[in-house]
Amino acid sequence: MVNNLHSKTIKQEEKLTAQLASFQEDIADEPISVIIKGQGLASELNEEVELALQDHNEAMMLDYLATGKRLHLCMHEWGKKKGSYAR
């Protein structure tokens, strides 16, 4: 009786181990395909960005960066004012 129970337990453990190994392989293989798809999309986006940057001169790029910085500072000041009203 104990031997039967022991052999059943071992068989169940082996079955579960095989299932777990299969799940681990599936999980390990999935990110690789996602990464490959993502690299293709990133490459396409990089090409679009490069084409867009070719249409801008240095003065336009500098103005864009300065405007972004001004927006950031305005949002920061707004957040400080809003925080002081809440107190």
Backbone as a chain_set.jsonl record, in Angstrom:
{"seq": "MVNNLHSKTIKQEEKLTAQLASFQEDIADEPISVIIKGQGLASELNEEVELALQDHNEAMMLDYLATGKRLHLCMHEWGKKKGSYAR", "coords": {"N": [[0.811, -1.189, 0.0], [1.855, 1.313, 0.83], [3.964, 1.434, -0.968], [2.556, 1.596, -3.404], [1.277, 4.076, -3.1], [3.525, 5.686, -2.895], [4.696, 5.312, -5.448], [2.647, 6.379, -7.061], [2.736, 9.011, -6.208], [5.298, 9.765, -7.061], [4.959, 9.52, -9.849], [3.028, 11.521, -10.268], [4.511, 13.747, -9.469], [6.507, 13.735, -11.445], [4.932, 14.219, -13.699], [3.915, 16.769, -13.099], [6.318, 18.178, -12.978], [7.165, 17.991, -15.631], [5.102, 19.444, -16.869], [5.506, 21.957, -15.704], [8.064, 22.549, -16.669], [7.458, 22.761, -19.367], [5.749, 25.006, -19.33], [7.587, 26.932, -18.436], [9.356, 26.996, -20.597], [7.652, 28.0, -22.566], [7.137, 30.553, -21.533], [9.716, 31.611, -21.502], [10.329, 31.662, -24.227], [8.477, 33.437, -25.319], [9.044, 36.286, -24.727], [11.227, 36.759, -26.435], [10.192, 36.78, -29.035], [8.529, 38.975, -28.791], [10.399, 40.989, -28.313], [11.795, 40.989, -30.733], [9.77, 41.799, -32.511], [9.312, 44.322, -31.435], [11.763, 45.581, -31.927], [11.727, 45.853, -34.677], [9.625, 47.686, -34.997], [10.68, 49.843, -33.553], [12.865, 50.474, -35.142], [11.587, 51.375, -37.468], [10.311, 53.634, -36.411], [12.536, 55.151, -35.654], [13.577, 55.808, -38.155], [11.527, 57.472, -39.1], [11.73, 59.58, -37.266], [14.295, 60.537, -37.83], [13.884, 61.469, -40.467], [12.035, 63.501, -39.941], [13.598, 65.229, -38.406], [15.394, 66.146, -40.277], [14.045, 68.108, -41.594], [14.166, 70.32, -39.978], [15.91, 73.204, -38.868], [18.835, 74.277, -36.981], [18.168, 76.483, -35.352], [15.402, 76.244, -35.082], [15.25, 73.842, -33.679], [16.513, 74.564, -31.285], [14.749, 76.516, -30.356], [12.521, 74.908, -29.928], [13.446, 73.24, -27.831], [13.871, 75.198, -25.852], [11.264, 76.156, -25.499], [10.032, 73.875, -24.503], [11.375, 73.683, -22.051], [10.523, 76.055, -20.823], [7.793, 75.469, -20.59], [7.94, 73.314, -18.821], [8.959, 74.608, -16.512], [6.862, 76.423, -16.007], [4.771, 74.649, -15.421], [5.818, 73.538, -13.124], [5.852, 75.764, -11.376], [3.082, 76.256, -11.317], [2.249, 73.918, -10.048], [3.408, 74.289, -7.535], [2.004, 76.556, -6.645], [-0.612, 75.576, -6.636], [-0.337, 73.603, -4.717], [0.091, 75.159, -2.44], [-2.39, 76.325, -2.083], [-3.923, 74.216, -1.271], [-3.268, 73.737, 1.316]], "CA": [[0.0, 0.0, 0.0], [2.757, 2.462, 0.885], [4.7, 1.454, -2.23], [1.651, 2.108, -4.438], [1.119, 5.508, -2.861], [4.814, 6.295, -3.219], [4.867, 5.319, -6.907], [1.696, 7.348, -7.594], [3.263, 10.341, -5.888], [6.435, 10.01, -7.955], [4.412, 9.744, -11.193], [2.404, 12.844, -10.278], [5.597, 14.729, -9.42], [7.137, 13.77, -12.765], [3.992, 14.865, -14.607], [3.906, 18.192, -12.77], [7.622, 18.723, -13.36], [7.15, 18.135, -17.09], [4.212, 20.559, -17.188], [6.179, 23.183, -15.289], [9.143, 22.796, -17.63], [6.82, 23.223, -20.603], [5.315, 26.386, -19.092], [8.774, 27.783, -18.37], [9.851, 27.161, -21.966], [6.729, 28.909, -23.255], [7.365, 31.899, -21.011], [11.045, 32.055, -21.921], [10.324, 31.895, -25.672], [7.587, 34.532, -25.691], [9.663, 37.608, -24.781], [12.132, 36.9, -27.573], [9.394, 37.197, -30.192], [8.067, 40.337, -28.524], [11.556, 41.868, -28.497], [12.08, 41.078, -32.17], [8.73, 42.652, -33.094], [9.551, 45.676, -30.944], [12.923, 46.149, -32.603], [11.299, 46.255, -36.014], [8.843, 48.907, -34.842], [11.596, 50.907, -33.136], [13.659, 50.843, -36.311], [10.722, 52.187, -38.323], [10.111, 54.924, -35.755], [13.793, 55.892, -35.742], [13.664, 56.358, -39.508], [10.589, 58.592, -39.174], [12.299, 60.682, -36.483], [15.411, 61.087, -38.607], [13.312, 62.239, -41.575], [11.43, 64.713, -39.389], [14.668, 66.128, -37.965], [16.047, 66.73, -41.443], [13.265, 69.271, -42.008], [14.333, 71.4, -39.012], [17.267, 73.732, -38.744], [19.3, 74.337, -35.592], [17.421, 77.502, -34.612], [14.09, 75.684, -34.763], [15.436, 72.839, -32.627], [16.823, 75.281, -30.052], [13.493, 77.123, -29.93], [11.687, 73.817, -29.423], [13.97, 72.849, -26.52], [13.619, 76.291, -24.915], [9.826, 76.167, -25.226], [9.781, 72.738, -23.615], [11.893, 74.023, -20.724], [9.602, 77.054, -20.26], [6.581, 74.752, -20.207], [8.271, 72.544, -17.62], [9.055, 75.536, -15.384], [5.512, 76.928, -15.723], [4.031, 73.574, -14.754], [6.397, 73.417, -11.785], [5.322, 76.89, -10.602], [1.662, 76.018, -11.134], [2.122, 72.879, -9.031], [3.732, 74.874, -6.228], [0.886, 77.42, -6.251], [-1.763, 74.728, -6.344], [-0.047, 72.941, -3.448], [-0.054, 76.101, -1.329], [-3.818, 76.547, -1.877], [-4.505, 73.031, -0.631], [-2.909, 73.694, 2.75]], "C": [[0.861, 1.262, 0.0], [3.527, 2.568, -0.416], [3.835, 1.997, -3.371], [1.478, 3.623, -4.318], [2.392, 6.26, -3.245], [5.013, 6.368, -4.734], [3.885, 6.288, -7.572], [2.199, 8.779, -7.371], [4.411, 10.702, -6.817], [5.941, 10.293, -9.372], [3.772, 11.13, -11.299], [3.466, 13.951, -10.259], [6.268, 14.867, -10.781], [6.236, 14.482, -13.776], [3.97, 16.375, -14.366], [5.218, 18.868, -13.161], [7.688, 18.945, -14.863], [6.26, 19.3, -17.513], [4.87, 21.897, -16.85], [7.3, 23.539, -16.255], [8.58, 23.322, -18.945], [6.357, 24.671, -20.467], [6.502, 27.342, -19.078], [9.358, 28.021, -19.761], [8.968, 28.129, -22.744], [6.959, 30.351, -22.82], [8.703, 32.44, -21.487], [11.075, 32.38, -23.406], [9.509, 33.123, -26.061], [8.286, 35.888, -25.733], [10.599, 37.806, -25.968], [11.352, 37.365, -28.799], [8.889, 38.62, -30.011], [9.199, 41.333, -28.749], [11.843, 42.06, -29.977], [11.047, 41.967, -32.86], [8.947, 44.102, -32.69], [10.729, 46.34, -31.62], [12.56, 46.609, -34.005], [10.519, 47.557, -35.967], [9.742, 50.073, -34.46], [12.44, 51.383, -34.304], [12.852, 51.731, -37.25], [10.519, 53.577, -37.724], [11.373, 55.773, -35.814], [13.955, 56.53, -37.114], [12.74, 57.563, -39.662], [11.125, 59.808, -38.426], [13.434, 61.339, -37.25], [14.906, 61.935, -39.771], [12.703, 63.549, -41.08], [12.5, 65.715, -38.969], [15.382, 66.786, -39.134], [15.327, 67.996, -41.904], [13.458, 70.476, -41.086], [15.77, 71.902, -39.015], [17.617, 73.874, -37.265], [18.517, 75.353, -34.769], [16.047, 76.98, -34.2], [14.199, 74.664, -33.637], [15.703, 73.507, -31.284], [15.56, 75.927, -29.49], [12.565, 76.072, -29.325], [12.14, 73.393, -28.027], [13.685, 73.927, -25.477], [12.141, 76.356, -24.536], [9.449, 75.03, -24.289], [10.23, 73.026, -22.197], [10.981, 75.052, -20.052], [8.307, 76.389, -19.791], [6.804, 73.971, -18.917], [8.302, 73.453, -16.393], [7.687, 76.108, -15.011], [4.675, 75.882, -14.993], [4.523, 73.393, -13.323], [5.852, 74.528, -10.881], [3.836, 76.702, -10.321], [1.43, 74.978, -10.04], [2.415, 73.407, -7.637], [2.586, 75.756, -5.735], [-0.324, 76.586, -5.855], [-1.57, 74.021, -5.01], [-0.225, 73.877, -2.266], [-1.525, 76.41, -1.063], [-4.448, 75.395, -1.108], [-4.237, 73.006, 0.866], [-3.799, 74.504, 3.578]], "O": [[0.599, 2.185, -0.771], [3.728, 3.671, -0.925], [4.315, 2.764, -4.206], [1.528, 4.348, -5.312], [2.336, 7.334, -3.844], [5.458, 7.397, -5.244], [4.244, 6.951, -8.544], [2.09, 9.635, -8.249], [4.483, 11.828, -7.308], [6.444, 11.203, -10.031], [3.951, 11.828, -12.298], [3.332, 14.963, -10.947], [6.564, 15.977, -11.223], [6.715, 15.253, -14.607], [4.003, 17.162, -15.312], [5.217, 20.009, -13.624], [8.204, 19.965, -15.321], [6.618, 20.06, -18.413], [4.793, 22.849, -17.626], [7.464, 24.704, -16.617], [9.155, 24.218, -19.562], [6.549, 25.473, -21.381], [6.432, 28.435, -19.641], [9.805, 29.127, -20.066], [9.466, 28.973, -23.489], [6.973, 31.261, -23.649], [8.804, 33.615, -21.84], [11.789, 33.299, -23.81], [9.832, 33.784, -27.049], [8.125, 36.6, -26.724], [10.741, 38.927, -26.455], [11.806, 38.25, -29.523], [8.828, 39.386, -30.972], [8.98, 42.405, -29.315], [12.104, 43.178, -30.421], [11.403, 42.795, -33.698], [8.784, 45.008, -33.506], [10.699, 47.546, -31.864], [13.038, 47.646, -34.465], [10.725, 48.437, -36.803], [9.585, 51.175, -34.985], [12.7, 52.579, -34.434], [13.365, 52.722, -37.769], [10.551, 54.578, -38.441], [11.293, 56.986, -36.004], [14.418, 57.665, -37.224], [13.115, 58.56, -40.278], [10.99, 60.937, -38.897], [13.521, 62.565, -37.308], [15.447, 63.01, -40.032], [12.842, 64.586, -41.728], [12.327, 66.92, -39.154], [15.923, 67.882, -38.987], [15.935, 68.861, -42.535], [12.956, 71.558, -41.39], [16.717, 71.127, -39.147], [16.782, 73.616, -36.399], [18.232, 75.102, -33.598], [15.585, 77.248, -33.091], [13.35, 74.619, -32.747], [15.18, 73.071, -30.258], [15.328, 75.889, -28.282], [11.901, 76.329, -28.321], [11.31, 73.207, -27.138], [13.303, 73.615, -24.348], [11.808, 76.586, -23.374], [8.634, 75.209, -23.384], [9.547, 72.659, -21.241], [10.694, 74.945, -18.859], [7.789, 76.712, -18.723], [5.952, 73.97, -18.028], [7.739, 73.112, -15.353], [7.383, 76.26, -13.828], [3.952, 76.207, -14.051], [3.733, 73.125, -12.418], [5.438, 74.265, -9.752], [3.379, 76.96, -9.208], [0.535, 75.127, -9.209], [1.756, 73.026, -6.67], [2.232, 75.718, -4.557], [-0.979, 76.866, -4.851], [-2.525, 73.855, -4.251], [-0.648, 73.441, -1.195], [-1.884, 76.728, 0.071], [-5.413, 75.596, -0.37], [-4.932, 72.307, 1.604], [-3.623, 74.566, 4.795]]}, "num_chains": 1, "name": "protein.A"}
